mmCIF file of C-alpha atoms and ligand atoms in Angstrom:
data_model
loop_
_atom_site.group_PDB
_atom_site.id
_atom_site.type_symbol
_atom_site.label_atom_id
_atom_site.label_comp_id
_atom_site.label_asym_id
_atom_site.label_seq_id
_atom_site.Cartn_x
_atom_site.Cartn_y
_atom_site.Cartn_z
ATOM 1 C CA UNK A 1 82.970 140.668 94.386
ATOM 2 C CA UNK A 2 86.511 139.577 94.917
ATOM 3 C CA UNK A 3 89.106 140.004 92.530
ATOM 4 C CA UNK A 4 90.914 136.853 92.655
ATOM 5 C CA UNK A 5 89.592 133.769 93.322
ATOM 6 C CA UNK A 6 91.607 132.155 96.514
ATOM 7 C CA UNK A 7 91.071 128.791 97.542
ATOM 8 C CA UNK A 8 92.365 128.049 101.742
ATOM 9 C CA UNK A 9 93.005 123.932 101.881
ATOM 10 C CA UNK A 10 91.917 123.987 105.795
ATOM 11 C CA UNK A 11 91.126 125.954 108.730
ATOM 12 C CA UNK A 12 94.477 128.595 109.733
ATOM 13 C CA UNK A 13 94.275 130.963 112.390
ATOM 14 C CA UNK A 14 92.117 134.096 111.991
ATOM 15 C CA UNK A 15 94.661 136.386 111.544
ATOM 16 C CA UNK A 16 95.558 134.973 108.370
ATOM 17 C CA UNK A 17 92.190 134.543 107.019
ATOM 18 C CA UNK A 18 91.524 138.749 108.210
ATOM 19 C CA UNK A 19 94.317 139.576 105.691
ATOM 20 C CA UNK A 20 93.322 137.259 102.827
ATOM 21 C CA UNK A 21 89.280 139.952 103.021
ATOM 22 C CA UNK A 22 91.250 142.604 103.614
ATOM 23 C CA UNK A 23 93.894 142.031 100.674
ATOM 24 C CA UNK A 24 91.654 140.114 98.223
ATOM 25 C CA UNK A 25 88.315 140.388 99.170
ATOM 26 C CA UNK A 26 88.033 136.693 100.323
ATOM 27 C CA UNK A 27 88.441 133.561 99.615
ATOM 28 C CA UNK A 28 86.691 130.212 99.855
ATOM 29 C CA UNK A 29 87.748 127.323 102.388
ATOM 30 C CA UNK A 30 87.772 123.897 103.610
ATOM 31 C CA UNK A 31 85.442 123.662 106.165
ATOM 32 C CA UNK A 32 85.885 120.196 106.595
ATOM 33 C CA UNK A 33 88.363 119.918 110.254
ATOM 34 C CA UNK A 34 90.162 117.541 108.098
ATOM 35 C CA UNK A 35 92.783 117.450 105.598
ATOM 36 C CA UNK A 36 91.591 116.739 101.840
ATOM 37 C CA UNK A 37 91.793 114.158 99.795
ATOM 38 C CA UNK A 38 93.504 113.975 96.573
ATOM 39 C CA UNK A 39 90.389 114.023 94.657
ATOM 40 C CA UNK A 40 89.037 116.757 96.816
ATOM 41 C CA UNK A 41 92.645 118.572 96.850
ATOM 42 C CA UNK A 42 92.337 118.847 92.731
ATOM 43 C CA UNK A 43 88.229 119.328 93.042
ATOM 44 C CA UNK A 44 88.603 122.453 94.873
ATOM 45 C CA UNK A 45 92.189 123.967 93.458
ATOM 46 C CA UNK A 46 91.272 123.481 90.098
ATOM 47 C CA UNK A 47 90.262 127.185 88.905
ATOM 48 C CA UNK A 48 91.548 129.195 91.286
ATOM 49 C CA UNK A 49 93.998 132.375 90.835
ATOM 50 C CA UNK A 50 95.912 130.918 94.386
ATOM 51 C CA UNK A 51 96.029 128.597 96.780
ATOM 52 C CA UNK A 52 97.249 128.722 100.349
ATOM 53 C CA UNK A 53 97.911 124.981 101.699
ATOM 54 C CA UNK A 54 99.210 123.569 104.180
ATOM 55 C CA UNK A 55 102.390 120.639 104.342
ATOM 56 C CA UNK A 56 100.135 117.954 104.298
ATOM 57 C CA UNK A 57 98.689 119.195 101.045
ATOM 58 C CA UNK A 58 100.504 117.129 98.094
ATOM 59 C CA UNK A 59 101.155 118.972 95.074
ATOM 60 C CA UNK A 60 102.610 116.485 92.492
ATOM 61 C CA UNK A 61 102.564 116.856 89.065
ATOM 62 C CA UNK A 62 98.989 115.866 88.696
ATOM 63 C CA UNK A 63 97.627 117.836 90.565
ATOM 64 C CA UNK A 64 99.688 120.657 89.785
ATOM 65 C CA UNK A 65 98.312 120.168 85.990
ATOM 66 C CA UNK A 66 94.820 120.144 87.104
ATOM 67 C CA UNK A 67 95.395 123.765 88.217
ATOM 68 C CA UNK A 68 97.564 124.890 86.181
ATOM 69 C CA UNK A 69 95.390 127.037 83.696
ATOM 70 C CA UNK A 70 94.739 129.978 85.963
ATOM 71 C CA UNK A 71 96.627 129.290 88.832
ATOM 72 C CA UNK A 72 99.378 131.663 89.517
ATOM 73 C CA UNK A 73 100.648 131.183 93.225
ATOM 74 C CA UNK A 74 100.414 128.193 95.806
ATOM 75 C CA UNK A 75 101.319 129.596 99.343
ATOM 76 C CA UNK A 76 102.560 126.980 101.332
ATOM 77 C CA UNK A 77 102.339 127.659 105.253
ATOM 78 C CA UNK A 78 104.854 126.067 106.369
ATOM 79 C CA UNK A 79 109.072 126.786 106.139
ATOM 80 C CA UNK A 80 109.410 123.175 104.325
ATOM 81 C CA UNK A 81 107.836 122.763 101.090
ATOM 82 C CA UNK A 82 108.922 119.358 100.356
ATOM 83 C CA UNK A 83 105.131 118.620 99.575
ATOM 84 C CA UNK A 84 105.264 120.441 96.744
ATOM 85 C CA UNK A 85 106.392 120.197 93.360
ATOM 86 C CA UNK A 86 108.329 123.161 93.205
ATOM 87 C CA UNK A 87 109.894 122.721 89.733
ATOM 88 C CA UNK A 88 107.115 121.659 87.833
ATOM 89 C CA UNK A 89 105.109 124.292 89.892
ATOM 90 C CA UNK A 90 107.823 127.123 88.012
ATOM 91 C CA UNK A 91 107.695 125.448 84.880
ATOM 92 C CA UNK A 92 103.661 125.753 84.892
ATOM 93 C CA UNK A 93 103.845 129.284 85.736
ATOM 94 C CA UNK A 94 102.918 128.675 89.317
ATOM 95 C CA UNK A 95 104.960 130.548 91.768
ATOM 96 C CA UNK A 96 105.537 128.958 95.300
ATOM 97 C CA UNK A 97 106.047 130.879 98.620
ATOM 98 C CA UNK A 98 106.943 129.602 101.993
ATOM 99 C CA UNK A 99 106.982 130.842 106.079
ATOM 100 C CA UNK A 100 110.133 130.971 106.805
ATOM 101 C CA UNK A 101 112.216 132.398 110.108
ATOM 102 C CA UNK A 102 108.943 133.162 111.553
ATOM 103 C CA UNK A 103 109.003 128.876 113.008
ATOM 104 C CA UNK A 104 112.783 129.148 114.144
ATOM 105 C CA UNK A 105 112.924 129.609 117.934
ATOM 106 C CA UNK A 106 109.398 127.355 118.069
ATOM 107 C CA UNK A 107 110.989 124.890 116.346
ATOM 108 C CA UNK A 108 114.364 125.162 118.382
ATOM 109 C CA UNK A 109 112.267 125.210 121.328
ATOM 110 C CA UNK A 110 110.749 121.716 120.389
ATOM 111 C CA UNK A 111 113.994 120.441 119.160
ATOM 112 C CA UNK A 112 115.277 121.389 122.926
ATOM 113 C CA UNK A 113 112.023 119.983 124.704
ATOM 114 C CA UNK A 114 112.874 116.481 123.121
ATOM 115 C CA UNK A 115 116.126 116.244 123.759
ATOM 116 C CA UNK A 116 115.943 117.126 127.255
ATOM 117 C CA UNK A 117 112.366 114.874 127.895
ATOM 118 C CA UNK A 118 114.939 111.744 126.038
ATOM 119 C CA UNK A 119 117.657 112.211 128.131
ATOM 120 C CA UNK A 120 115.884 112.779 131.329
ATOM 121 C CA UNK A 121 113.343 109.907 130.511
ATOM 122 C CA UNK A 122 110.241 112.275 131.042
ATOM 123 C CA UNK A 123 107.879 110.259 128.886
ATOM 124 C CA UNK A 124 108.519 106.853 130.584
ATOM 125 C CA UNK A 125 108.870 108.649 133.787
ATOM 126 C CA UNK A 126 104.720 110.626 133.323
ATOM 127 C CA UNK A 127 103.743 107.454 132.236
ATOM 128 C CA UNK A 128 104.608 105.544 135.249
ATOM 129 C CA UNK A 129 103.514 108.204 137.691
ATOM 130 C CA UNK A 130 100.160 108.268 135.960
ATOM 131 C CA UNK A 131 100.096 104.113 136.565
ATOM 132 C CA UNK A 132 100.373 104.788 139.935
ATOM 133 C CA UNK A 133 103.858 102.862 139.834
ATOM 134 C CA UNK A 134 105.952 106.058 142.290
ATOM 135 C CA UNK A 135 106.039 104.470 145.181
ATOM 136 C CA UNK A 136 109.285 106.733 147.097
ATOM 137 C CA UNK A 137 112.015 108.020 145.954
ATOM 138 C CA UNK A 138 114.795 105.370 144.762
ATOM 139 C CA UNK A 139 117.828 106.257 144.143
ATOM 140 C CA UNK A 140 118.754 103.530 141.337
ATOM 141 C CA UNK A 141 114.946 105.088 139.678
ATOM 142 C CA UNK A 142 114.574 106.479 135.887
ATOM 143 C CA UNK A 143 118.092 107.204 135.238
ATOM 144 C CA UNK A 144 118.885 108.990 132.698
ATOM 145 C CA UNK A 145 121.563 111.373 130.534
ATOM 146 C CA UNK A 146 123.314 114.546 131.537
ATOM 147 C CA UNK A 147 122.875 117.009 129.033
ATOM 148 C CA UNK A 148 125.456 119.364 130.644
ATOM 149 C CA UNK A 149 128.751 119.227 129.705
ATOM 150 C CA UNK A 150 128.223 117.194 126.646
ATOM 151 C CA UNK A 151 128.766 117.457 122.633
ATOM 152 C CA UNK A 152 125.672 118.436 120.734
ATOM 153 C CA UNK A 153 125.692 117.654 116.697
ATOM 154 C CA UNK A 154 123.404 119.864 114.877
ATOM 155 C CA UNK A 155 122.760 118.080 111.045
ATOM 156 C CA UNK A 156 122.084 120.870 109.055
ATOM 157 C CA UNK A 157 123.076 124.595 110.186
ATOM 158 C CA UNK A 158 120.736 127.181 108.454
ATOM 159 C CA UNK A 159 118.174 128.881 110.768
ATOM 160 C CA UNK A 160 116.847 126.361 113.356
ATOM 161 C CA UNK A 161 120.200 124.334 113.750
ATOM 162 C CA UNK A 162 121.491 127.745 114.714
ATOM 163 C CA UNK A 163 118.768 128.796 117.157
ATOM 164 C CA UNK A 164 119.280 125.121 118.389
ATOM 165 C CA UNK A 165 122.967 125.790 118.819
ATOM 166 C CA UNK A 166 122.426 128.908 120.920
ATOM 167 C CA UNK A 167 120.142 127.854 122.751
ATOM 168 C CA UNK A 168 123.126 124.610 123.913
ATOM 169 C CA UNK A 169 125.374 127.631 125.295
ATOM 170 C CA UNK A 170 123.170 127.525 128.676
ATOM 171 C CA UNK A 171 123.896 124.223 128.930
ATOM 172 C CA UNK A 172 127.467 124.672 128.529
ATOM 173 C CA UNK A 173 127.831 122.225 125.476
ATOM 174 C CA UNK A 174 130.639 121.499 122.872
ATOM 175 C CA UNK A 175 128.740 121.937 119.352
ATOM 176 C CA UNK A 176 129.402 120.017 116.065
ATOM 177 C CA UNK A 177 127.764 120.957 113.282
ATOM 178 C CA UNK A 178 127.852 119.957 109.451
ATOM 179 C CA UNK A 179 126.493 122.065 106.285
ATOM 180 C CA UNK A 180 127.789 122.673 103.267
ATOM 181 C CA UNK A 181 128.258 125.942 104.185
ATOM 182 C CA UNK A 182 129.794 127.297 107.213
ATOM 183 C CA UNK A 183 127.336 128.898 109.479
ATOM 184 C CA UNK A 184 128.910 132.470 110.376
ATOM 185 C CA UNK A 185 126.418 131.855 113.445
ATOM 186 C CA UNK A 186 127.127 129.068 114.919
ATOM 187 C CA UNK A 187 130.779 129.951 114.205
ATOM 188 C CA UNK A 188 130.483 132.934 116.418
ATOM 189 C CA UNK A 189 129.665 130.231 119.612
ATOM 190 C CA UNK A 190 133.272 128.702 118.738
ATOM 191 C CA UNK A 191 131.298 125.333 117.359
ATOM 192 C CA UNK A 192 133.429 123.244 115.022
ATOM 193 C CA UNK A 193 132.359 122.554 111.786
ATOM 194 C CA UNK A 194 132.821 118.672 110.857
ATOM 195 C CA UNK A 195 131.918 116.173 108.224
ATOM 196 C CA UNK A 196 128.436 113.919 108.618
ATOM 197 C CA UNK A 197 130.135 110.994 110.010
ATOM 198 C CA UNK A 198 132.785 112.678 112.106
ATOM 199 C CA UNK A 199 129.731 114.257 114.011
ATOM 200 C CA UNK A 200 127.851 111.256 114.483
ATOM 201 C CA UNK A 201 131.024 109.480 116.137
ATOM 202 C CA UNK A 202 131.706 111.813 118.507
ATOM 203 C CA UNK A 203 128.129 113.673 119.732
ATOM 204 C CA UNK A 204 126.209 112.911 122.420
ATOM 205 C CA UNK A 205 123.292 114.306 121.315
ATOM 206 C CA UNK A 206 122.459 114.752 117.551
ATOM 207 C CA UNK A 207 119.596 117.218 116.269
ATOM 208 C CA UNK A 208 118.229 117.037 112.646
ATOM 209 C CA UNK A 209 117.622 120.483 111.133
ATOM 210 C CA UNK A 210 118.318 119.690 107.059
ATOM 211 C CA UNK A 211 115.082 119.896 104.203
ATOM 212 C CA UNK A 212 114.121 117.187 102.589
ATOM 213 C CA UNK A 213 115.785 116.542 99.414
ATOM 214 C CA UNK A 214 117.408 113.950 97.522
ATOM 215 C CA UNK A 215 120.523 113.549 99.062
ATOM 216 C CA UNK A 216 118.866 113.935 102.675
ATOM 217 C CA UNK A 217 116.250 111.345 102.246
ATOM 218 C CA UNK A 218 117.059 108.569 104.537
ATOM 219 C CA UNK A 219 120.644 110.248 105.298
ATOM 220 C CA UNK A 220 120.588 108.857 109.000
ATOM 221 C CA UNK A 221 120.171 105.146 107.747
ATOM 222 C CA UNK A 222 121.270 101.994 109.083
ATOM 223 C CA UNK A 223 125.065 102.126 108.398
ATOM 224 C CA UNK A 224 125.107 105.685 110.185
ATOM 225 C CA UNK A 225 123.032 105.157 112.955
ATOM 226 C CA UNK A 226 125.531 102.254 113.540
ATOM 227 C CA UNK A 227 128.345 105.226 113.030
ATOM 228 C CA UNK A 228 126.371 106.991 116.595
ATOM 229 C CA UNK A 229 128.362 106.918 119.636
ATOM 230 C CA UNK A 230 127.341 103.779 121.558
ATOM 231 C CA UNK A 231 124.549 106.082 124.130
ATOM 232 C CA UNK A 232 123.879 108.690 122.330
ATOM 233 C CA UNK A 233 120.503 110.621 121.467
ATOM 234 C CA UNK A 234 118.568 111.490 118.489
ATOM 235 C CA UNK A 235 116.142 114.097 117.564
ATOM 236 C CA UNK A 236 114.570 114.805 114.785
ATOM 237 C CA UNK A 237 112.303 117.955 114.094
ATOM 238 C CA UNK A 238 113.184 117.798 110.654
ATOM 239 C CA UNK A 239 111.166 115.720 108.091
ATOM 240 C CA UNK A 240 110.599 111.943 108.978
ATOM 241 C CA UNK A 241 111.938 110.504 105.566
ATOM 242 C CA UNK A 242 115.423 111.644 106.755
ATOM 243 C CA UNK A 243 115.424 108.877 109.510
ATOM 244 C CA UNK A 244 115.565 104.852 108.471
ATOM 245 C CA UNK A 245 112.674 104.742 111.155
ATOM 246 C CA UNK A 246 113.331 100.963 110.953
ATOM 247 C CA UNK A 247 117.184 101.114 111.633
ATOM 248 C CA UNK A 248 116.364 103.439 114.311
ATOM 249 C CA UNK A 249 113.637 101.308 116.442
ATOM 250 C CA UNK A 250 116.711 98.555 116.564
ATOM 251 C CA UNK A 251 119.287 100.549 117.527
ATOM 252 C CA UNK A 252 117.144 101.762 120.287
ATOM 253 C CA UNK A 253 115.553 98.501 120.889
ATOM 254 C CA UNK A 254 119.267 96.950 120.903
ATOM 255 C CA UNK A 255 120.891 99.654 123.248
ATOM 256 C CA UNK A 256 123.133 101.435 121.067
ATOM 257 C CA UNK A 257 121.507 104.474 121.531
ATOM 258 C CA UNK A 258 120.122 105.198 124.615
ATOM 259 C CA UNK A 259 116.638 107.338 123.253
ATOM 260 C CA UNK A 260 115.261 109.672 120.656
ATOM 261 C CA UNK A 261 112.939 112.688 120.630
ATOM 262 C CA UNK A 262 111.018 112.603 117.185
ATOM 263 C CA UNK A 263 108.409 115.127 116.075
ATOM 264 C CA UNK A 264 108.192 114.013 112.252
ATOM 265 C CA UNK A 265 107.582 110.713 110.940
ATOM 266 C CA UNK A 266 108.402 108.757 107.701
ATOM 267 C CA UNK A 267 105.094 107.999 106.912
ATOM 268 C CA UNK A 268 102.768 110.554 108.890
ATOM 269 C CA UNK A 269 100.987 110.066 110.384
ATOM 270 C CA UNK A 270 101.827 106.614 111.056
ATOM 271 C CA UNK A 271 104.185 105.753 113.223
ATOM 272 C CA UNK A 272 106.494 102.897 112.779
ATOM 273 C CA UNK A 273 105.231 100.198 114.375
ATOM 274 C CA UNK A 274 108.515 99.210 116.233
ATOM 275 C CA UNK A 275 108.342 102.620 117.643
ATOM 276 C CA UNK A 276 105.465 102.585 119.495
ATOM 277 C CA UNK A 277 106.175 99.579 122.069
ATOM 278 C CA UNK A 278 109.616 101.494 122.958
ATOM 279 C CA UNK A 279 109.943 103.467 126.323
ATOM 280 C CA UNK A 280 113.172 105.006 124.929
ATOM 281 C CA UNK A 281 111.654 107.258 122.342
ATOM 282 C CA UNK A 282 109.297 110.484 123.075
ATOM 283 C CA UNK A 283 106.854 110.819 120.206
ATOM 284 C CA UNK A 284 105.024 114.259 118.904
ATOM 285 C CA UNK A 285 102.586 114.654 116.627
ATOM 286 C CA UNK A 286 104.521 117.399 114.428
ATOM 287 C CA UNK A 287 104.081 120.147 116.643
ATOM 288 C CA UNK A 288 107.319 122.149 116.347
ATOM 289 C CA UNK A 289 106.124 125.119 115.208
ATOM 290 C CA UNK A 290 102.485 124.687 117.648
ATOM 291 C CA UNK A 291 103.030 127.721 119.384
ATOM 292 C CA UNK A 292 99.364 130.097 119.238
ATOM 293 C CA UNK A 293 101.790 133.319 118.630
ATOM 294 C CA UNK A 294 104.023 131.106 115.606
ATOM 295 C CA UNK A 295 101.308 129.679 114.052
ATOM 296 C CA UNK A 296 99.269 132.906 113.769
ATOM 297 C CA UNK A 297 102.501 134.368 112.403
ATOM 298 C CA UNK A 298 103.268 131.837 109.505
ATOM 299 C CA UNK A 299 99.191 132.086 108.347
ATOM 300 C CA UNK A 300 99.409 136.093 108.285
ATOM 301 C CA UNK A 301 102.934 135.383 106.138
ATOM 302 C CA UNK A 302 101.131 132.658 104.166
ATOM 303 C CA UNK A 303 98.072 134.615 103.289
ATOM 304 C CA UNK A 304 100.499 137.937 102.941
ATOM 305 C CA UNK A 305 102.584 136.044 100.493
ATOM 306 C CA UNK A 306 99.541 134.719 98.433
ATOM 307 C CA UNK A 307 97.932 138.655 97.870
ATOM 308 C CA UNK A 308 101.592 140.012 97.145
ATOM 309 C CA UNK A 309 101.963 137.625 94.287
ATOM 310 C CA UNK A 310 98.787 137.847 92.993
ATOM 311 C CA UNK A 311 98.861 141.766 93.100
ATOM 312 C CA UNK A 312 102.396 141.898 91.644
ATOM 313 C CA UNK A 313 104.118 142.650 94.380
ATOM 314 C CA UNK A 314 107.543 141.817 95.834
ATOM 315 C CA UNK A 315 107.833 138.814 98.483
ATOM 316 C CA UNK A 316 110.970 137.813 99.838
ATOM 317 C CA UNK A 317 109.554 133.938 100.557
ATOM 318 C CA UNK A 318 109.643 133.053 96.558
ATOM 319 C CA UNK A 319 111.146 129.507 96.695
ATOM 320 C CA UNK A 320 110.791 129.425 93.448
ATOM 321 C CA UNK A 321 109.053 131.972 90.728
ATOM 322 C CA UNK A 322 107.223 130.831 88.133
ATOM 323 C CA UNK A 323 108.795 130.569 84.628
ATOM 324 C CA UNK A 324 108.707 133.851 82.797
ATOM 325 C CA UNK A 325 108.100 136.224 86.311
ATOM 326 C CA UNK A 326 110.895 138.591 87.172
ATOM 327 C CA UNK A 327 113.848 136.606 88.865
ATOM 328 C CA UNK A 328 113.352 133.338 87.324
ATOM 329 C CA UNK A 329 115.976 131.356 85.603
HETATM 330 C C1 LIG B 401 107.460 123.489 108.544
HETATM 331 O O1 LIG B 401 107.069 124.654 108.498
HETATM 332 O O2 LIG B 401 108.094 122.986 107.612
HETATM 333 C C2 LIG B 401 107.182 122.750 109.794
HETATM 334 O O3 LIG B 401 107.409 121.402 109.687
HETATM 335 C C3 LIG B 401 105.782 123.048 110.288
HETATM 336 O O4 LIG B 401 105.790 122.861 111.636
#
């Protein structure tokens, strides 16, 4: 018999499922290969001791209070938890816990395989191979961007801008970057740290790597994708409500920036319909951190940080404890 009742919102890699028996005994599941429902989201949380979701799981306040009698821990696997609640999560005694650093060079990697597959075109260029459209070489065919040489802009400078920002050295770049705080990091690689609209005037290529709050919703909206250097690039493996989705299908439709790499979405997983027609923008499903090795990594950290709560132990991925634990305000 286990000794906590664990509820897993869909199917995660085995690794993380082997430590939830081996930890707690084990748990019951989705077995659905889709995401729940609302309704079936507070059917089958309601009760539990934990839950360990994923970031398409919504925990709002309703749902939250549908759990909230014996629920002590909601382990989100994923580094954003911008689906969850996360003060009225403490407040109800539920602590949250996250994946992070475990997705940073996955992520960077993505962030990197976008920006290089918008500059060089490599999504209108497969597409017209596969059409059967190459017909010789041409030297006036499918040009594109240098990336070389140029100024990268990393939005937000905690661990994935970073990783981003090293990974730019091989391509001998200038870096902006702008945080509230200075990254000692991306100091070290002599990048300059700017203001928001200073970067976006003067980088060629700007990378999204801020969490979705309140002040970053829709912070790259009409009036400062206008701000972009005339030609420049966007990509965004960030969260999708950061973007003005509309502003940035015209600017892309009108010229003014010459393509953008997106793996997140306002509205996942719809994609704006202006979007899709364009041969300017790459589009991914929200695969940044799709790597077999990461995402076996974040469920063994999910399901880790799920038993250590629940057995009173220390985790270092509390975003936030529940009211009355040890370290809570
Ligand atoms: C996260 O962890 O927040 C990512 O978006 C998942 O890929």
């Amino acid at each position: 018999m286990a000794e906590f009742d664990v509820y897993v919102t869909r199917r995660i890699p085995e690794a993380g499922l082997e430590v939830l028996r081996r930890e707690l005994g084990g748990f019951s599941i989705n077995s659905l290969d889709r995401a729940l429902s609302r309704a079936e989201l507070i059917e089958n949380c309601r009760g539990r001791d934990g839950v360990l979701c994923l970031l398409t799981d919504r925990f709002d306040r309703e749902v939250l209070t549908a759990m909230a009698s014996r629920c002590r821990v909601i382990s989100n696997c994923a580094a954003g938890t911008d689906n969850i609640a996360v003060d009225d999560a403490a407040a109800m005694g539920i602590a949250v816990t996250n994946t992070p650093g475990v997705l940073t060079e996955t992520t960077a990697d993505l962030a990197w395989a976008l920006l290089l597959a918008a500059a060089r075109r490599i999504g209108e260029a497969e597409r017209f191979v596969r059409a059967g459209r190459f017909v010789g070489w041409d030297p006036m065919l499918m040009l594109g961007t240098d990336v070389h040489s140029k100024t990268l802009g990393i939005v937000g400078a905690g661990r994935i801008g970073a990783a981003v920002g090293r990974r730019a050295s091989g391509f001998s770049m200038r870096i902006l970057y702008c945080d509230e705080r200075p990254s000692a990091e991306l100091d070290a690689m002599g990048a300059e740290r700017c203001g928001l609209d200073d970067l976006l005037a003067r980088a060629d290529f700007v990378s999204l790597h801020v969490p979705l709050t309140g002040k970053t919703r829709r912070m790259i909206n009409r009036d400062r994708i206008a701000r972009m250097k005339s030609g420049a690039v966007l990509v965004n493996t960030s969260r999708g409500q950061v973007v003005d989705e509309a502003a940035l299908a015209d600017a892309l439709r009108g010229g003014h920036l010459a393509a953008a790499g997106l793996d997140v979405y306002e509205e996942e997983p719809k994609i704006h319909p202006a979007l899709l027609p364009l041969e300017n923008v790459v589009l991914a499903p929200h695969i940044g951190s799709a790597s077999r090795e990461t995402r076996e990594r974040m469920a063994v950290m999910a399901a880790d940080n799920l038993a250590a709560v629940l057995k009173g132990r220390h985790t270092l991925n509390l975003v936030r404890p529940a009211a009355g634990a040890p370290g809570a305000l």
